[in-house]
CSV table of C-alpha atoms in Angstrom, one decimal:
chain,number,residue,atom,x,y,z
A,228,UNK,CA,14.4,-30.7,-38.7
A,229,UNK,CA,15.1,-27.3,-38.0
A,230,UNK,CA,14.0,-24.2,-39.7
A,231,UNK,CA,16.3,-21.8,-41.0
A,232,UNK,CA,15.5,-18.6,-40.9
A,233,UNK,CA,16.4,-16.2,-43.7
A,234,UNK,CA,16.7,-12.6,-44.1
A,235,UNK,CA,18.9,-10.1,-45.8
A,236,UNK,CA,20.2,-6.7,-45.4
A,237,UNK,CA,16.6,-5.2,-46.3
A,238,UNK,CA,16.0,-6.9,-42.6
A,239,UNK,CA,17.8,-3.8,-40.7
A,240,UNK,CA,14.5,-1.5,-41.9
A,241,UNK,CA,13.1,-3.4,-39.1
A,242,UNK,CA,14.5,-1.6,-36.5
A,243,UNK,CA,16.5,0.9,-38.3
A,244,UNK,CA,13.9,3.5,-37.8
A,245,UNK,CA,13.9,2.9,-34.1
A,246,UNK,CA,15.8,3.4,-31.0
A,247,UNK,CA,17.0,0.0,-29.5
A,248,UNK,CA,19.1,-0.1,-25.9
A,249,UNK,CA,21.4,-2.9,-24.7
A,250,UNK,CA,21.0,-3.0,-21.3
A,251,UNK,CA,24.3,-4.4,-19.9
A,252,UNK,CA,27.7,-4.0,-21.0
A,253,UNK,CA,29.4,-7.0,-20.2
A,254,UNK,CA,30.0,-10.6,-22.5
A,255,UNK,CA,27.5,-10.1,-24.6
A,256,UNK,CA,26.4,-6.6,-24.5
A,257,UNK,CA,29.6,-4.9,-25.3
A,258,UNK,CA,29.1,-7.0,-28.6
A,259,UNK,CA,25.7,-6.5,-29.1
A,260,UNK,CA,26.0,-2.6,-28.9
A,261,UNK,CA,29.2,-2.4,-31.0
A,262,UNK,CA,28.1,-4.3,-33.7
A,263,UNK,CA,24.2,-2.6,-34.0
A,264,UNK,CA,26.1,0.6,-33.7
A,265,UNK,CA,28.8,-0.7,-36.9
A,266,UNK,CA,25.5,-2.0,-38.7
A,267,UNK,CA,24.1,2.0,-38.5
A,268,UNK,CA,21.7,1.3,-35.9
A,269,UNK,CA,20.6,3.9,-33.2
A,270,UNK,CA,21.7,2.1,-29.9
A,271,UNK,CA,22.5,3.0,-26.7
A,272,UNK,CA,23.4,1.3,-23.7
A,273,UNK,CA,21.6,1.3,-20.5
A,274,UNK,CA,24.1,-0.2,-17.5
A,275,UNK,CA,24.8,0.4,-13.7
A,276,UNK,CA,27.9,2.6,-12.9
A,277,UNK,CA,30.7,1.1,-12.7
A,278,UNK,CA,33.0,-1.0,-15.2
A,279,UNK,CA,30.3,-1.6,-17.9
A,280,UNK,CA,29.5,1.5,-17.8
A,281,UNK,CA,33.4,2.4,-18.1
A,282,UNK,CA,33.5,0.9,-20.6
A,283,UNK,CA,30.9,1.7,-22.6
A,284,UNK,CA,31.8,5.7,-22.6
A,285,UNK,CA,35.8,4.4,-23.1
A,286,UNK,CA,34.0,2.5,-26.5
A,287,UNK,CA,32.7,6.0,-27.6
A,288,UNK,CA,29.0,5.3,-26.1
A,289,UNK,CA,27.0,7.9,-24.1
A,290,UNK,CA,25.8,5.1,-21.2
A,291,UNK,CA,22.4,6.0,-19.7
A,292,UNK,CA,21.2,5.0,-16.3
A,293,UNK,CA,19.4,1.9,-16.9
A,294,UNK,CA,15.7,3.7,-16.6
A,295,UNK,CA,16.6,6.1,-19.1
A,296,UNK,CA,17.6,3.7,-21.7
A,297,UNK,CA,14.8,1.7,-21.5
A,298,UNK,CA,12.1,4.8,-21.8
A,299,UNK,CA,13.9,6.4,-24.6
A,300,UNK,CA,13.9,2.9,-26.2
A,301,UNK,CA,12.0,0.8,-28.8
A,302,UNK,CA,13.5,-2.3,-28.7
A,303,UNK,CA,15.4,-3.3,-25.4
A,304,UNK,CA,17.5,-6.3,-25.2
A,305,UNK,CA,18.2,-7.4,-21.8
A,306,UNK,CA,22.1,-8.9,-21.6
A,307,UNK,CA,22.5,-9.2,-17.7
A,308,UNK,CA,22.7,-12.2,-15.0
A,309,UNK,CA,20.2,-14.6,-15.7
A,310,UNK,CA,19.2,-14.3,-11.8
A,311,UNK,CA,19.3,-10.6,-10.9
A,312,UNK,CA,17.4,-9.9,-14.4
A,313,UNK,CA,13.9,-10.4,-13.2
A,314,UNK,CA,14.4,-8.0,-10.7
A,315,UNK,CA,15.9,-5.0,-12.9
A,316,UNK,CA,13.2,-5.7,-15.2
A,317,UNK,CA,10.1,-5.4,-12.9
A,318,UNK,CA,11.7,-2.5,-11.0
A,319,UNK,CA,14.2,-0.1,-14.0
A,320,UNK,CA,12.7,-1.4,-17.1
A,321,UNK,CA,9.4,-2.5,-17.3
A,322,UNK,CA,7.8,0.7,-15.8
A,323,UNK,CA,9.1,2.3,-18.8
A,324,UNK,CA,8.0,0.1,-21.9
A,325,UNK,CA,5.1,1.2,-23.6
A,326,UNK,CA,2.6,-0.6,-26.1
A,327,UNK,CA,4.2,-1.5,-29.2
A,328,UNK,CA,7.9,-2.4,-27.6
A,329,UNK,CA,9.7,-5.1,-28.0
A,330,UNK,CA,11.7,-6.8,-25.6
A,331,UNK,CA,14.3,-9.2,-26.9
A,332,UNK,CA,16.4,-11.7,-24.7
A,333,UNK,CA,19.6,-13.2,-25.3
A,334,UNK,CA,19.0,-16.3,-23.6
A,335,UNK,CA,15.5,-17.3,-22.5
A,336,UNK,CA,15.9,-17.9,-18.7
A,337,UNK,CA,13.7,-15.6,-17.4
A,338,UNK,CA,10.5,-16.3,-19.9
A,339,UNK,CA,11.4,-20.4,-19.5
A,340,UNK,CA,10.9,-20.2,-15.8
A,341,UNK,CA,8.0,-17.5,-15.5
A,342,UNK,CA,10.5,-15.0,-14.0
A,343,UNK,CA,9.2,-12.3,-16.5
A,344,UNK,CA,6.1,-11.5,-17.6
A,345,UNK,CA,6.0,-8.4,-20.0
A,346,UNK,CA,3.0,-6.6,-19.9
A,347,UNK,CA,0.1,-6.7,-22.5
A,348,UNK,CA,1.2,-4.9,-26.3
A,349,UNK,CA,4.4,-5.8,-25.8
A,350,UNK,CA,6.7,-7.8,-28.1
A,351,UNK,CA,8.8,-10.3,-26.7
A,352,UNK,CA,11.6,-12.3,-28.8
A,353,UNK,CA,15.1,-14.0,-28.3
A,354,UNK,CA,17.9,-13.9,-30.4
A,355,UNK,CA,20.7,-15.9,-28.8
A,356,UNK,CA,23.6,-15.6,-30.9
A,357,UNK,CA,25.8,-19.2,-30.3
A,358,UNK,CA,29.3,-18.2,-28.6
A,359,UNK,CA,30.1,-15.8,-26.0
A,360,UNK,CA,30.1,-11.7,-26.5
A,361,UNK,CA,34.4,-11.7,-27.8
A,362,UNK,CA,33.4,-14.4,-30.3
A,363,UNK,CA,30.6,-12.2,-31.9
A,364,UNK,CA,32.4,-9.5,-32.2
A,365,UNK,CA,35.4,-10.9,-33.3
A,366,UNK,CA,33.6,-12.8,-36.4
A,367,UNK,CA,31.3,-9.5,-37.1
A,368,UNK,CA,34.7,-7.6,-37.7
A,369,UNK,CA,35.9,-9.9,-40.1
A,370,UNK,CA,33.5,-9.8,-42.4
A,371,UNK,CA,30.9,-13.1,-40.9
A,372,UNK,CA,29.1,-14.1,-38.3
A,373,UNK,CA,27.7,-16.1,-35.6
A,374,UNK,CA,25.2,-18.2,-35.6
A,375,UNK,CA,22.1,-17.4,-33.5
A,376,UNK,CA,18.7,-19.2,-32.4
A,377,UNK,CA,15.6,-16.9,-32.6
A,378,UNK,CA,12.1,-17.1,-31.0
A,379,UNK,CA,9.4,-15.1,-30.8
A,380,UNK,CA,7.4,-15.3,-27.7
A,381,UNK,CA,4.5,-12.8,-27.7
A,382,UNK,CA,3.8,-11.3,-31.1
A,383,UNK,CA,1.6,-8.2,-30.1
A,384,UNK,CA,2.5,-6.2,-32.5
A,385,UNK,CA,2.4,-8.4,-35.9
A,386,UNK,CA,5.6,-7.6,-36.6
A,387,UNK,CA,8.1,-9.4,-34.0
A,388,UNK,CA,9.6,-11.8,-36.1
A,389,UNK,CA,10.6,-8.7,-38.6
A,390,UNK,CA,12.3,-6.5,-35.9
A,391,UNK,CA,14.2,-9.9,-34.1
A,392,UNK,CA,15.4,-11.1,-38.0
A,393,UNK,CA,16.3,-6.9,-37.9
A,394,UNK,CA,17.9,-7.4,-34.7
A,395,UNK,CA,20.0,-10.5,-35.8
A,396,UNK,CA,21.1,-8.6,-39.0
A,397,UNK,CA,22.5,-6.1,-37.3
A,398,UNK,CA,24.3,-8.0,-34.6
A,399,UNK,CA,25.8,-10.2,-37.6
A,400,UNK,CA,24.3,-13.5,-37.4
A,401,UNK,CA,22.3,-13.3,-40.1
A,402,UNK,CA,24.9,-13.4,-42.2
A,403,UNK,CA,25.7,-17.0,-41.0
A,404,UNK,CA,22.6,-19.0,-40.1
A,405,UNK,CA,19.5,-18.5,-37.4
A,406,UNK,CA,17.4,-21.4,-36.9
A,407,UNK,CA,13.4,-21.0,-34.9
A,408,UNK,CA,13.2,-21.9,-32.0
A,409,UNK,CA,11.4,-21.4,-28.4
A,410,UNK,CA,12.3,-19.9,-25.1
A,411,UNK,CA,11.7,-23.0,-23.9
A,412,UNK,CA,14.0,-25.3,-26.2
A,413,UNK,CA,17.1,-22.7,-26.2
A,414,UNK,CA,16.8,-22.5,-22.6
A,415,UNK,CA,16.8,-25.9,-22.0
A,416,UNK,CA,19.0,-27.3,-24.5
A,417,UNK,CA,21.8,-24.2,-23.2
A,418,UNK,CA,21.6,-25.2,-19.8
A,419,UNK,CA,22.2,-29.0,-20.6
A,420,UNK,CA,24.7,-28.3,-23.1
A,421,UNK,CA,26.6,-26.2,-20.4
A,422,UNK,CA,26.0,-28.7,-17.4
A,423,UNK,CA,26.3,-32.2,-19.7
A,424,UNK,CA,29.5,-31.0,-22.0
A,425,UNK,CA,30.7,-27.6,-21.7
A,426,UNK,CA,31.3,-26.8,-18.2
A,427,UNK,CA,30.4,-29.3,-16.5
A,428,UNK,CA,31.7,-32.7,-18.5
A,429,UNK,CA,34.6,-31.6,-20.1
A,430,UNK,CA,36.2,-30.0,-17.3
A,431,UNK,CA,35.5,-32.8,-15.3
A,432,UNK,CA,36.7,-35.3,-17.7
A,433,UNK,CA,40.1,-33.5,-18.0
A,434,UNK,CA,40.4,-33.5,-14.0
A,435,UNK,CA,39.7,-37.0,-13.6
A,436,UNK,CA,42.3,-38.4,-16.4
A,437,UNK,CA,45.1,-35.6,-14.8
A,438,UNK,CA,44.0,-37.4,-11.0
A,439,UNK,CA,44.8,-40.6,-12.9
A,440,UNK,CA,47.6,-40.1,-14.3
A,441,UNK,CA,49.9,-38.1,-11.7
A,442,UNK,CA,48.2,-40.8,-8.9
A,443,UNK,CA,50.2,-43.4,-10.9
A,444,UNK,CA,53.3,-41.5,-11.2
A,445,UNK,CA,53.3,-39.5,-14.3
A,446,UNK,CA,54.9,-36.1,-14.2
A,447,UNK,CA,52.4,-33.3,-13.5
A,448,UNK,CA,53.2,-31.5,-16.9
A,449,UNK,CA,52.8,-34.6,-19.0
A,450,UNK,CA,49.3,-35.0,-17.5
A,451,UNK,CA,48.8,-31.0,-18.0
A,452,UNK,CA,50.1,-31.4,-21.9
A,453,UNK,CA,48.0,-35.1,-22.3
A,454,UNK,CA,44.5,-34.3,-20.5
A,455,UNK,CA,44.4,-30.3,-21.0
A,456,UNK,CA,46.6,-28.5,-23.5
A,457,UNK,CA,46.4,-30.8,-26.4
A,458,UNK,CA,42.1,-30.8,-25.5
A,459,UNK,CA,42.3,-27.5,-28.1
A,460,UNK,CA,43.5,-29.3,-30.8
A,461,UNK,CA,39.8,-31.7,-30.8
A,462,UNK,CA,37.7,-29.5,-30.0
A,463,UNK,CA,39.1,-27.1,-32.8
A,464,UNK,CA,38.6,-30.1,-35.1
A,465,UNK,CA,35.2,-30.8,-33.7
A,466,UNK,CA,34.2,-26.9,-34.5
A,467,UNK,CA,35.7,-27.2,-37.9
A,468,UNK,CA,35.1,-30.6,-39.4
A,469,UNK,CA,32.5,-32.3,-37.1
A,470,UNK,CA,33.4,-36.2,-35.3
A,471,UNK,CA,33.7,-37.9,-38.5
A,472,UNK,CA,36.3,-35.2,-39.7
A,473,UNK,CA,38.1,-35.0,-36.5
A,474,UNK,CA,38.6,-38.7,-36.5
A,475,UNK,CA,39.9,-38.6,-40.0
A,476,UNK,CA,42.6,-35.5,-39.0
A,477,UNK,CA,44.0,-38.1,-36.1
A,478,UNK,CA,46.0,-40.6,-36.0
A,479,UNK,CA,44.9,-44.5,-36.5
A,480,UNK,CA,45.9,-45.6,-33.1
A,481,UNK,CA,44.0,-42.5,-31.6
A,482,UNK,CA,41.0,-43.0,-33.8
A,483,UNK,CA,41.0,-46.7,-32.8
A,484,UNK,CA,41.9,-46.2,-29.0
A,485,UNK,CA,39.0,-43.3,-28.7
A,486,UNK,CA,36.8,-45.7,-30.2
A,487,UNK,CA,37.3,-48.6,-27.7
A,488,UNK,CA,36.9,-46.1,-24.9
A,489,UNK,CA,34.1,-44.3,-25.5
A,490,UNK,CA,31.4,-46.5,-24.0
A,491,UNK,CA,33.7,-47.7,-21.0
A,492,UNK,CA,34.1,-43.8,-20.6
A,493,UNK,CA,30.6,-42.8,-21.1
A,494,UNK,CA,28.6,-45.2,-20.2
A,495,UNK,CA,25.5,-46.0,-18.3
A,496,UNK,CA,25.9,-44.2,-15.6
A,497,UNK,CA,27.3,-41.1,-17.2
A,498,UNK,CA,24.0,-41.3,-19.7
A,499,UNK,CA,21.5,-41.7,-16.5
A,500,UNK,CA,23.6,-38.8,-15.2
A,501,UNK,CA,22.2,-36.7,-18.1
A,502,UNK,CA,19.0,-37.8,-18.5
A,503,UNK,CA,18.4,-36.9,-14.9
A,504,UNK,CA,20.1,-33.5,-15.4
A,505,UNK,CA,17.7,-32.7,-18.8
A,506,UNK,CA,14.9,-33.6,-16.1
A,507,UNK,CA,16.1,-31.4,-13.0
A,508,UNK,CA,16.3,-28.7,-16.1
A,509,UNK,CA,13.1,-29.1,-17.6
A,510,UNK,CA,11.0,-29.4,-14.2
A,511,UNK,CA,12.1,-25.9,-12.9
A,512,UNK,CA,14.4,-27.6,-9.9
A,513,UNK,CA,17.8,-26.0,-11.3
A,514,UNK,CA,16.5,-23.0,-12.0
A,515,UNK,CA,15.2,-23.0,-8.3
A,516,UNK,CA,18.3,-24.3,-6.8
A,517,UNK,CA,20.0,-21.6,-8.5
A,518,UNK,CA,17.9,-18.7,-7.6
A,519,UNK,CA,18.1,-20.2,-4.0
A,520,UNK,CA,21.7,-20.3,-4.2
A,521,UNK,CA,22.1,-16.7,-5.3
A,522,UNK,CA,19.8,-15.8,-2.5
A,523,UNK,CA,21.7,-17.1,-0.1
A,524,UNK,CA,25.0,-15.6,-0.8
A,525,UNK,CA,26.4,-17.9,-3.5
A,526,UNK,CA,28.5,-19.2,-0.5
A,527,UNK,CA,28.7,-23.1,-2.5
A,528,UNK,CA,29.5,-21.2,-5.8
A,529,UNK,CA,32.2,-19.7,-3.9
A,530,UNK,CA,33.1,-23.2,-2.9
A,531,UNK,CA,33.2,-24.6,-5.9
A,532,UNK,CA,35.4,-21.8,-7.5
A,533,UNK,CA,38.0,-21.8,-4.8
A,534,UNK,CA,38.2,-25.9,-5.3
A,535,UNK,CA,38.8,-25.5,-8.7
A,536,UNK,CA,41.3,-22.5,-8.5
A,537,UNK,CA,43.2,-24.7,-5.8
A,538,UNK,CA,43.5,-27.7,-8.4
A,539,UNK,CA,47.1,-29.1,-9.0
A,540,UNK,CA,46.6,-28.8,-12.9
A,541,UNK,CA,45.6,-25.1,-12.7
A,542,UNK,CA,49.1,-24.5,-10.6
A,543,UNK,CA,50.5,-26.5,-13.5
A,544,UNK,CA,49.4,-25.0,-16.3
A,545,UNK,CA,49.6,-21.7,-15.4
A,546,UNK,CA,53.7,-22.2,-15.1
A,547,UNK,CA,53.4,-23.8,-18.4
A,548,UNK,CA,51.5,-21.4,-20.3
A,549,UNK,CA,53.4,-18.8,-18.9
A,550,UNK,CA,56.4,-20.5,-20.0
A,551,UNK,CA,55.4,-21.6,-23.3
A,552,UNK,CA,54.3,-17.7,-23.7
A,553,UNK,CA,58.2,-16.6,-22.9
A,554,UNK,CA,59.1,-18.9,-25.5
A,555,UNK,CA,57.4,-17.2,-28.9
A,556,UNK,CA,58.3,-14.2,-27.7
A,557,UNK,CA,62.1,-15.0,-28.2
């Protein structure tokens, strides 16, 4: 069973007497730095010129070069690419840490797969709050939270665990629930989650049964409304209520037809499918077929996003949502 972690607002004195830079201003660092900044937290953002930056001095921050956010730093939480990271790390940021640091991570790529190694006397934590950079923000605004998973990793100091529970305080998550964890396990158990479910099965699933349908003579925007629109409406119930609640908010003939299918839907071969993606994650080979691939250009990356822009549903519902948007604003 997992731990929960617990802290209250007392946590901030963690970090509140020091200096802590986001470095990046994009998904998640835009919230990161807005939030520490609402929760009375020095913080200042280290980023490249260019949009993040932008946008950092258009959200009332004084954006520092990425060297000079780090050395006037404390705490520095690193909220780039997973890939480029290792290499703004060794060459703007870690010449410029000193003993007694910490370094925090938002996800734990770069420790999982030996990418980064922080020098000796430094902290190094995670605190990967569970929804992307809008999300966080959003729910710190009104009043919650986001979950997060924390971690320490090197404890140099004595005191790591005190300024991440700080850190997660002040981003808002510890206002909802953080549960311990490792690099290794968040890493991991993100990657899957992304490759087995979020990005990877779902979207595949809801391409498959469109193919299906329209392939048998169903109108395109039946499929569209049937295997993609109305795909809000469960996973909404999902995040609210969990599978036994979302089968009780659905109809009888749905509950009973989704039940039938399951297994015939996911069945052997989609399970072997997984296992052998958890082992391609936990070994190190996606992690090296990824770094490989961003070496080389990201030329099948590009491939794969021009497919999927090119899809038939995506044509689809873009009239339809554009439609649908036409019509509330009558």
């Amino acid at each position: 069973m997992a731990r929960m972690l617990e802290a209250n607002a007392d946590a901030l004195e963690a970090i509140r007497g020091k200096r802590v830079a986001v470095i990046g201003y994009g998904n998640q660092g835009h919230a990161h730095a807005l939030n520490l900044r609402d929760s009375g937290i020095d913080v200042c953002v280290g980023a490249r010129p260019g949009r993040g930056f932008d946008a950092a001095a258009a959200a009332g921050f004084h954006p520092l070069g990425i060297e000079a956010a780090a050395e006037c730093a404390d705490v520095v939480m690193l909220c780039t690419p997973d890939v480029p990271m290792r290499h703004l790390y060794r060459d703007q940021v870690a010449p410029y840490l000193r003993p007694g640091d910490t370094l925090l991570f938002a996800h734990g790529f770069n420790i999982r797969y030996g990418l980064i190694e922080a020098a000796e006397g430094i902290d190094v934590a995670l605190v990967s709050p569970k929804g992307p950079g809008a999300w966080l923000r959003r729910e710190f605004e009104s009043g919650k939270g986001l979950a997060a998973l924390v971690a320490v990793h090197t404890d140099a100091t004595g005191t790591a665990w005190n300024t991440a529970l700080g850190y997660a305080w002040g981003i808002g998550s510890a206002r909802v629930l953080m549960l311990e964890t490792t690099f290794a396990e968040e890493t991991e158990s993100d990657l899957f989650g992304e490759q087995a479910v979020l990005c990877g099965g779902i979207p595949g699933l809801i391409k498959a049964a469109y193919e299906t349908l329209v392939a048998e003579g169903f109108q395109p925007e039946v499929a569209y409304f049937e295997c993609l629109h109305e795909a809000k409406l469960i996973t909404d119930l999902l995040y609210e209520r969990g599978l036994a609640g979302m089968r009780a908010a659905i109809s009888d003939t749905a509950e009973w037809g989704g039940f039938a299918a399951e297994e015939r839907i996911v069945g052997r071969e989609t399970r072997a499918g997984m296992r052998d993606l958890l082992r391609e994650i936990r070994s190190g080979g996606f992690a090296r077929e990824w770094i490989a691939e961003d070496a080389a250009g990201r030329m099948e990356l590009q491939r794969y996003r021009d497919e999927e822009a090119a899809h038939p549903i995506d044509a689809v519902g873009k009239e339809l949502r554009q439609k649908m948007r036409l019509g509330q604003a009558r």
